[in-house]
PDB file of C-alpha atoms in Angstrom:
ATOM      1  CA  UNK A 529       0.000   0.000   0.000  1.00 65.00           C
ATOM      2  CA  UNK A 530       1.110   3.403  -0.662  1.00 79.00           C
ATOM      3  CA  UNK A 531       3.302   5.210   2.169  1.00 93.00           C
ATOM      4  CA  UNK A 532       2.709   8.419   3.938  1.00 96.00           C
ATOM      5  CA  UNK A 533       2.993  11.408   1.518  1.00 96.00           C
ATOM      6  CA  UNK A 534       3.993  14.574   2.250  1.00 97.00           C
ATOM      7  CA  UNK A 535       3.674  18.076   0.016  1.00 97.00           C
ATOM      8  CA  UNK A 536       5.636  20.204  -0.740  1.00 97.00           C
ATOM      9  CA  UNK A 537       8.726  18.465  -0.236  1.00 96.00           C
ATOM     10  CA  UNK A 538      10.991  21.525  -0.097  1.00 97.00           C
ATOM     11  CA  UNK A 539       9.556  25.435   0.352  1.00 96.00           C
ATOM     12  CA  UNK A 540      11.521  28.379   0.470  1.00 98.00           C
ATOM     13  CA  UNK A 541       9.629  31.240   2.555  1.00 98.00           C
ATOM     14  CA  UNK A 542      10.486  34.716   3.782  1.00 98.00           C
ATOM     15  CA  UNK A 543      10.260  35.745   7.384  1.00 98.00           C
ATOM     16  CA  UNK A 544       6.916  36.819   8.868  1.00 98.00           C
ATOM     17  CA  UNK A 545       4.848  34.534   5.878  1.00 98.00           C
ATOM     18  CA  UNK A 546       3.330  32.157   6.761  1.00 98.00           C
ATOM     19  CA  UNK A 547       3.201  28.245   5.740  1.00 98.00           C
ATOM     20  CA  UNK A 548       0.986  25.225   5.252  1.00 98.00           C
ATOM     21  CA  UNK A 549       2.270  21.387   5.392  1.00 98.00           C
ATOM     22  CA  UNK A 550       0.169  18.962   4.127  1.00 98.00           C
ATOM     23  CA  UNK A 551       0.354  15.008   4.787  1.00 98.00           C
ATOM     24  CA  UNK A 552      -1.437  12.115   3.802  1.00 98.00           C
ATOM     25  CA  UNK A 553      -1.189   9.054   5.958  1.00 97.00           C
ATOM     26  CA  UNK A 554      -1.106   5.659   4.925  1.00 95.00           C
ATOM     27  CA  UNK A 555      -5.097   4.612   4.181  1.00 94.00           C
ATOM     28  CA  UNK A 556      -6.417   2.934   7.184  1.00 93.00           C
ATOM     29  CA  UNK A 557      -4.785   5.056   9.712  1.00 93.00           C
ATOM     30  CA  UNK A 558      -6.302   7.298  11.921  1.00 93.00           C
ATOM     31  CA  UNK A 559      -3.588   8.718  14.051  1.00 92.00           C
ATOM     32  CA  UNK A 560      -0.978  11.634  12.555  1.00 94.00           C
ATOM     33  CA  UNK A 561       1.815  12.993  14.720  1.00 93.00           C
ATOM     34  CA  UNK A 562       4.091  16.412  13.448  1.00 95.00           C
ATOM     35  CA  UNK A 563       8.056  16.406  14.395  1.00 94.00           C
ATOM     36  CA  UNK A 564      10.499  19.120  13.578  1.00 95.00           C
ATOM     37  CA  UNK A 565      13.904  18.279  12.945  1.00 93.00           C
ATOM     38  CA  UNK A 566      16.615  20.272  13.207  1.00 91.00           C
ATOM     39  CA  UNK A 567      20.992  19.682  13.696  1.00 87.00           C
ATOM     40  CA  UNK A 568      20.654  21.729  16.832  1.00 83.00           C
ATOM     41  CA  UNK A 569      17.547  20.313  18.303  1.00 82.00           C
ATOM     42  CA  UNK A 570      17.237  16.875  17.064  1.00 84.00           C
ATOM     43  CA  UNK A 571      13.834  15.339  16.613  1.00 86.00           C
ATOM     44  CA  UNK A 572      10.591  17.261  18.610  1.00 89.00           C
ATOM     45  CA  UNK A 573       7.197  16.269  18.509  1.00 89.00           C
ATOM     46  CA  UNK A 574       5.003  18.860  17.671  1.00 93.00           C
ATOM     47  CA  UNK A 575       1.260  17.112  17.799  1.00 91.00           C
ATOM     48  CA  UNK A 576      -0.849  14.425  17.284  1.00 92.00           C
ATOM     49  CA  UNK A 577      -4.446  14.186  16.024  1.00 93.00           C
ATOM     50  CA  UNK A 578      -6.498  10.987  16.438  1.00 92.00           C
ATOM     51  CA  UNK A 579      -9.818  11.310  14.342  1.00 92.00           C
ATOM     52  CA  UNK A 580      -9.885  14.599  13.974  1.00 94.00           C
ATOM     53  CA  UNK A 581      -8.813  15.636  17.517  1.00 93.00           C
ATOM     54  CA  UNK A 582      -5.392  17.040  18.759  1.00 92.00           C
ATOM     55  CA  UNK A 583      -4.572  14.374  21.095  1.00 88.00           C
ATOM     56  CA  UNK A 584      -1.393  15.576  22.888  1.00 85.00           C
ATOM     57  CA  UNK A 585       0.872  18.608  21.817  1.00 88.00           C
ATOM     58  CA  UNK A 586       4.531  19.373  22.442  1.00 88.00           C
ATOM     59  CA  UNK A 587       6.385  22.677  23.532  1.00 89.00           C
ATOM     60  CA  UNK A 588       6.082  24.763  20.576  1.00 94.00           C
ATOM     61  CA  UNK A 589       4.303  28.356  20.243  1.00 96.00           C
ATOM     62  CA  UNK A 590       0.871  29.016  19.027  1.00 96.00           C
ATOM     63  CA  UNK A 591       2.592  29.480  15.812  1.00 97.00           C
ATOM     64  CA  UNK A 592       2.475  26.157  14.950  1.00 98.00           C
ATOM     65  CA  UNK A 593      -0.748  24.686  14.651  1.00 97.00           C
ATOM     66  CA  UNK A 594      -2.601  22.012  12.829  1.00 97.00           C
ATOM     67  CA  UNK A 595      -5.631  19.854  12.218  1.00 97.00           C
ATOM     68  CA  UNK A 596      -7.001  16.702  10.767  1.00 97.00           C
ATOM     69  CA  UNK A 597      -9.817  16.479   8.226  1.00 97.00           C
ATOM     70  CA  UNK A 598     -12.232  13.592   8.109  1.00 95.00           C
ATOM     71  CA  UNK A 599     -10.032  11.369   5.428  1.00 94.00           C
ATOM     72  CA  UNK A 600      -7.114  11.486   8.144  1.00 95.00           C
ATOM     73  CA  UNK A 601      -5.522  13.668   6.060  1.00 97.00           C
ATOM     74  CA  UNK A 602      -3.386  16.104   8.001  1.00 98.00           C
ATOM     75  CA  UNK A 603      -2.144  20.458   7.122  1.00 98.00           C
ATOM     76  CA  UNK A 604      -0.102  21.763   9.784  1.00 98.00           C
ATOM     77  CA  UNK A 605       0.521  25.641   9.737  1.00 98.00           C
ATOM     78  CA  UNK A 606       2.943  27.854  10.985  1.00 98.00           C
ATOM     79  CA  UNK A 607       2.335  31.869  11.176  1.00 96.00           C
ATOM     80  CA  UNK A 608       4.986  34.924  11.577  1.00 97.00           C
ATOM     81  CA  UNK A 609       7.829  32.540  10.249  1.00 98.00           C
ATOM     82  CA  UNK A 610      11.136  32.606  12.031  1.00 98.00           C
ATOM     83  CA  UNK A 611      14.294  32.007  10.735  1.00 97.00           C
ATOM     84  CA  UNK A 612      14.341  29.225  13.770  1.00 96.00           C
ATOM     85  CA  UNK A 613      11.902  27.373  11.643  1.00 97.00           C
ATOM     86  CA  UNK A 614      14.299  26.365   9.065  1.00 97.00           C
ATOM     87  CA  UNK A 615      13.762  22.411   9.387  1.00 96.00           C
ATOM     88  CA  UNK A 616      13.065  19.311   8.483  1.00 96.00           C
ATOM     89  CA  UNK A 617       8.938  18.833   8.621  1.00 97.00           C
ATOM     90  CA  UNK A 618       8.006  15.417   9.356  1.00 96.00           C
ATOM     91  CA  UNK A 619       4.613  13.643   9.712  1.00 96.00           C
ATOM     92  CA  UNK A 620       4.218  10.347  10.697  1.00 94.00           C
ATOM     93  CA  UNK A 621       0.917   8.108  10.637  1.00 94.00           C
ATOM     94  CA  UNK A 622      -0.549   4.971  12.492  1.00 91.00           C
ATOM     95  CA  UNK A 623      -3.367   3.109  12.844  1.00 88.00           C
ATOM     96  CA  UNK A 624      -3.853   4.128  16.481  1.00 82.00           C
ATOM     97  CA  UNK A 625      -2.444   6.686  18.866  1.00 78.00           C
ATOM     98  CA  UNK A 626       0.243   6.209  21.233  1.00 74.00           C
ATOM     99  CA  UNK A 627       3.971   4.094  20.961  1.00 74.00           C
ATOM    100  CA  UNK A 628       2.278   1.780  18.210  1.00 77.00           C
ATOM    101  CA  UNK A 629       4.283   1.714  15.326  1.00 86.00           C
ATOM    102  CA  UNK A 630       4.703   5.036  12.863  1.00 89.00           C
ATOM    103  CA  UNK A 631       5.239   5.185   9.747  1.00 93.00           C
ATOM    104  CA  UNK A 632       6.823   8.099   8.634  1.00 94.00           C
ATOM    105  CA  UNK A 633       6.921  10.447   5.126  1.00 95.00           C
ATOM    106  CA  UNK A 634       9.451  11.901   3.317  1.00 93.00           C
ATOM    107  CA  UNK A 635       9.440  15.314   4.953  1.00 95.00           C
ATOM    108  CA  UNK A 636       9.154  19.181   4.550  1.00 97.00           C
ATOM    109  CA  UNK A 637      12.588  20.980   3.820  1.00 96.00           C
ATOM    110  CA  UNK A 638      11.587  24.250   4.708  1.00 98.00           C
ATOM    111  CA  UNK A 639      14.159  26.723   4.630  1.00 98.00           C
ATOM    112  CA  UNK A 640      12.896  30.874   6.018  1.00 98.00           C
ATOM    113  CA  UNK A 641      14.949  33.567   4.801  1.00 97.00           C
TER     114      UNK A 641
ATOM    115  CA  UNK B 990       6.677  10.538  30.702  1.00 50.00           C
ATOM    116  CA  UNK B 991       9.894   8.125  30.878  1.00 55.00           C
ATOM    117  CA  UNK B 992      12.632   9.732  30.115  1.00 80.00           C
ATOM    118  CA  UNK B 993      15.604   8.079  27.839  1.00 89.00           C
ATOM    119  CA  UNK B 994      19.365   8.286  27.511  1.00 92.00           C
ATOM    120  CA  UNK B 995      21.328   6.142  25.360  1.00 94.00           C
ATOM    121  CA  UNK B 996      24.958   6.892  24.040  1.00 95.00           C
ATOM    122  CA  UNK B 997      25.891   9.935  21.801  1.00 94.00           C
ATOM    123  CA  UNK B 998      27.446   7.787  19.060  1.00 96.00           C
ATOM    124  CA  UNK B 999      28.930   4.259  18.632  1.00 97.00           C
ATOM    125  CA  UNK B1000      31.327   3.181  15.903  1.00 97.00           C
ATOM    126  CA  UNK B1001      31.888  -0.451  15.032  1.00 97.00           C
ATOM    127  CA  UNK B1002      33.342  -3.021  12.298  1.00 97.00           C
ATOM    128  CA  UNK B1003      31.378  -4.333   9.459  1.00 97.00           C
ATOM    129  CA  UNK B1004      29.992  -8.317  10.265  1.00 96.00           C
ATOM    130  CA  UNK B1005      29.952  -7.502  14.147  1.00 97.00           C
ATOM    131  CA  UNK B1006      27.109  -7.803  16.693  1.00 97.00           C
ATOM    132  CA  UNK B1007      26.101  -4.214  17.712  1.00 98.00           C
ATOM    133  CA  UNK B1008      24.653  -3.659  21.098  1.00 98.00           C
ATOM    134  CA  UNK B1009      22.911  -0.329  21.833  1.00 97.00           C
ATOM    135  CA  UNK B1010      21.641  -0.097  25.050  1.00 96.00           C
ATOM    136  CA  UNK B1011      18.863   2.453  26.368  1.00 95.00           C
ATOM    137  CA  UNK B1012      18.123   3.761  29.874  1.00 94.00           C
ATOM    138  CA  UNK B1013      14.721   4.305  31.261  1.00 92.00           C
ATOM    139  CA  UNK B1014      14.987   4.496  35.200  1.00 92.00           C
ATOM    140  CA  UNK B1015      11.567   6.391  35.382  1.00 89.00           C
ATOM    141  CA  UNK B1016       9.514   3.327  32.557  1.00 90.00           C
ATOM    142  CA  UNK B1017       5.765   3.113  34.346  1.00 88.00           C
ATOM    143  CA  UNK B1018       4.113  -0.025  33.906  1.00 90.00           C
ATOM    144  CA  UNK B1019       1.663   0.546  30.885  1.00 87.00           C
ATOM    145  CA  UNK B1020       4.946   1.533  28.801  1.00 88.00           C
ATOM    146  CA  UNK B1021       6.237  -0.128  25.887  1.00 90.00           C
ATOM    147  CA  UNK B1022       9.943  -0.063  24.560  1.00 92.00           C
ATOM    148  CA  UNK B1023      10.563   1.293  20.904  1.00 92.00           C
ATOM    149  CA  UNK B1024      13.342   1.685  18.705  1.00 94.00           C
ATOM    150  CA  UNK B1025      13.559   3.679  15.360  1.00 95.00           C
ATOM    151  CA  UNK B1026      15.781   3.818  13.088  1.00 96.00           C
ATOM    152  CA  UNK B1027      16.558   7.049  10.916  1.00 95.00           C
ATOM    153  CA  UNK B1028      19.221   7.513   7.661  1.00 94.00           C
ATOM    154  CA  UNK B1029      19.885  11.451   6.832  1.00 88.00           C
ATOM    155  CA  UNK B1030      17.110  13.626   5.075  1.00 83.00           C
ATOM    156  CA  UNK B1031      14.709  10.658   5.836  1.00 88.00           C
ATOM    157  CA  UNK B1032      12.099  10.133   8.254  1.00 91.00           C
ATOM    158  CA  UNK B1033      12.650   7.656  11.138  1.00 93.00           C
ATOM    159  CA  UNK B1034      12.118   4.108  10.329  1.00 94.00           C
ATOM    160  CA  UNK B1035      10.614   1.458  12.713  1.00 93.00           C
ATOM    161  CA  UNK B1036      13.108  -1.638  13.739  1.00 95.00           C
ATOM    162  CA  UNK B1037      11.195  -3.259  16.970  1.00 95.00           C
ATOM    163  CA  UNK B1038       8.998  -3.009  19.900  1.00 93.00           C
ATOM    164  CA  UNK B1039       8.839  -4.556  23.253  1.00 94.00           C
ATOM    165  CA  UNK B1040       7.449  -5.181  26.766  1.00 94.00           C
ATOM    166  CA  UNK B1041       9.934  -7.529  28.565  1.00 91.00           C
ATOM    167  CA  UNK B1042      11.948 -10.359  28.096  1.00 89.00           C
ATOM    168  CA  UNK B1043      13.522 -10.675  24.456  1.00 95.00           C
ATOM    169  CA  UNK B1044      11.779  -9.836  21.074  1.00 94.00           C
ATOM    170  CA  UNK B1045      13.122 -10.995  18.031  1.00 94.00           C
ATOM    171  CA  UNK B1046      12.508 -10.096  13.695  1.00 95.00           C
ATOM    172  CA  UNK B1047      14.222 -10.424  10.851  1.00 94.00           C
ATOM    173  CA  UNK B1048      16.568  -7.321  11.275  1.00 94.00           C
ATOM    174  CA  UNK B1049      17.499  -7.051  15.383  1.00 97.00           C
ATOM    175  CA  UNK B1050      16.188  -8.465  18.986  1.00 97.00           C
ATOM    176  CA  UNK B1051      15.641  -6.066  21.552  1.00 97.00           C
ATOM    177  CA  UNK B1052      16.696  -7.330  25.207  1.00 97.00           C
ATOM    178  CA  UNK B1053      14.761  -6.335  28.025  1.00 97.00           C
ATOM    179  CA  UNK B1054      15.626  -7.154  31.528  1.00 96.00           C
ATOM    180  CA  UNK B1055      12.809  -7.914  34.248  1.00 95.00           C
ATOM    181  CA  UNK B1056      13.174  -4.768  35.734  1.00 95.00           C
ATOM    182  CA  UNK B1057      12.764  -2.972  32.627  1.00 95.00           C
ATOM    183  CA  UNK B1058      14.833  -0.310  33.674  1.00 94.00           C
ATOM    184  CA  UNK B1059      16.664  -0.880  30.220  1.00 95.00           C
ATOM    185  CA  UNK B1060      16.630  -2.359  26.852  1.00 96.00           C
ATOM    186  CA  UNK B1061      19.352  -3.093  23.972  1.00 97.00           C
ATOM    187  CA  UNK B1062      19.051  -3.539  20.680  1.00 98.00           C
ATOM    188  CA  UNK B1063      21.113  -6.100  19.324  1.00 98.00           C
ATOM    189  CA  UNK B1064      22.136  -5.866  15.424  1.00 97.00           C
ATOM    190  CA  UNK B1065      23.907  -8.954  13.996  1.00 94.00           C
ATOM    191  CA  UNK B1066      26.306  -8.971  11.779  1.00 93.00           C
ATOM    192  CA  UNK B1067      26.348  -5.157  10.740  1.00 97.00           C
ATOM    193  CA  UNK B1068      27.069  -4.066   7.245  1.00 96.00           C
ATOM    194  CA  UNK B1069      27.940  -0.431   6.117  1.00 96.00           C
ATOM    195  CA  UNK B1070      24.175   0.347   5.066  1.00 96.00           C
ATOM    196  CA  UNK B1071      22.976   0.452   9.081  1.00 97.00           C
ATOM    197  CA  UNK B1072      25.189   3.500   9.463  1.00 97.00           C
ATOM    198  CA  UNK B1073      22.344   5.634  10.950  1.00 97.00           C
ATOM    199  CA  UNK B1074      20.919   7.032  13.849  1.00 96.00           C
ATOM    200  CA  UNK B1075      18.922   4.838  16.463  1.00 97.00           C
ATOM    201  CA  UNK B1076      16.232   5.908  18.756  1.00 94.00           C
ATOM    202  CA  UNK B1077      14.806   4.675  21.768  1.00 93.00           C
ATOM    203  CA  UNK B1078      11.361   5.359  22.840  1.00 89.00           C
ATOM    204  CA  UNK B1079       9.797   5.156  26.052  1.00 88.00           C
ATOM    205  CA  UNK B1080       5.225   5.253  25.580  1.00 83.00           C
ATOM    206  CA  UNK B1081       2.475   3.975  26.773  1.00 80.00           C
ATOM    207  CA  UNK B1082      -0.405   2.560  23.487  1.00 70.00           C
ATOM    208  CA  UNK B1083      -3.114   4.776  24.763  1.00 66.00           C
ATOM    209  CA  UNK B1084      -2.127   8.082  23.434  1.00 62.00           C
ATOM    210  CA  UNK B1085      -1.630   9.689  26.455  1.00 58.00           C
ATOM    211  CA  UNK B1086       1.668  11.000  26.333  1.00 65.00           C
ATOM    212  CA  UNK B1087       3.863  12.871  23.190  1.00 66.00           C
ATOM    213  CA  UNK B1088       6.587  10.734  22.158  1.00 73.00           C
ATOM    214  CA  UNK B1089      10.072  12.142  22.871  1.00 78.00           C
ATOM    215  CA  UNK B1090      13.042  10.793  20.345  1.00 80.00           C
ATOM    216  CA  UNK B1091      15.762  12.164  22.683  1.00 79.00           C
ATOM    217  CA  UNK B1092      19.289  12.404  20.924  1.00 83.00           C
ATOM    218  CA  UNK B1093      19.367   8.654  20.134  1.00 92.00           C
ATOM    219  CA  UNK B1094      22.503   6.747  18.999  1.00 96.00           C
ATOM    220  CA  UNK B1095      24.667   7.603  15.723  1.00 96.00           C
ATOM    221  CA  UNK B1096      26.274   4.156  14.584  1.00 98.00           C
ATOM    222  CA  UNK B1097      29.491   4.512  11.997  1.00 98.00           C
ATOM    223  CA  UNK B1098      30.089   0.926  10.742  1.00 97.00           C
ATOM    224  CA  UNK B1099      33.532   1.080   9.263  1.00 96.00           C
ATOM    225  CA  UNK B1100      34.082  -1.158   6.432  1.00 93.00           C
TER     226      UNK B1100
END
């Protein structure tokens, strides 16, 4: 079955714009979690939704926000960007919420000038 | 939520056994033991999961003893391509908790 997709794959954006993510998780699952990568930080979790509904959230700013549509498909957003947001954008998808196993996309490149 | 600490990087020999090993002092009863395994520009990549004792698949067996204070994961045989990073994860399977990476492992296998 097809993996977890995510779109763009690389976005170039200016400071204070703002950006939307999108993923699509692998059909059947109902569970899609956001990380941020970065050299300095390594891997944070940024949220979860579980049908629809943010289940748990890590420590980032109201910046960074998100939702789930119906399909399970995912858009995170992030407002005012920072030139801290330069990262690595990952999503991750799995058939229930918690340690079960993810499966993860590709990734977001997105690089703020 | 438990907390994790495994070592900063690891280098070994091609055809060797790696052992990784993961501290979780603070692991609460409901959680389960996961490791990931992530190449550069890609996303993480499940390897196994555990509760106690030993689990084993076709790439690794992760060793946990009965206090479950710890785990390793055990690679046979490494070959160049499992240069990578390796995470442990510390969770419950109810959703209750974000999942925290930590720094995880960077393993150089040199040929």
């Amino acid at each position: 079955k097809a993996g977890v997709t995510q779109t763009p794959r690389y976005l170039i954006k200016t400071r204070g714009q703002q950006v939307t993510l999108s993923c699509s998780p692998i059909s059947g699952h109902r569970s899609v979690s956001w990380y941020q990568q970065t050299p300095g930080q390594g891997l944070q979790f940024l949220f979860e939704y579980f049908s629809e509904t943010q289940r748990n959230k890590g420590n980032f700013p109201g910046r960074f926000s998100g939702r789930q549509f119906s399909n399970s498909r995912s858009e995170m957003n992030v407002s005012t960007l920072e030139l801290g947001d330069s990262a690595l954008y990952l999503c991750a998808s799995s058939f229930a919420s918690g340690i079960g196993e993810q499966y993860f996309g590709p990734g977001t490149r997105l690089t703020v000038t | 939520l438990a907390k994790t600490t495994q070592p900063i990087s690891m280098d070994s020999y091609e055809g060797q056994e790696v052992n990784i090993t993961c501290s979780h002092n603070n692991i609460a009863t409901n959680d389960y033991i996961t490791w990931y395994q992530q190449f550069p520009s890609q996303g993480p990549r499940f390897i196994i999961q555990g509760y106690k004792t030993k689990v084993t698949n076709e790439v690794a067996s992760l060793f946990i003893p009965a206090d479950r204070k710890s785990s390793t994961l055990s690679l046979p045989r490494v070959s160049l391509s499992d240069t990578a990073v390796y995470y442990c994860l510390v969770g419950d399977d109810f959703g209750n908790e974000k999942l925290t990476f930590g720094t995880g492992t960077r393993l150089t296998i040199i040929p």
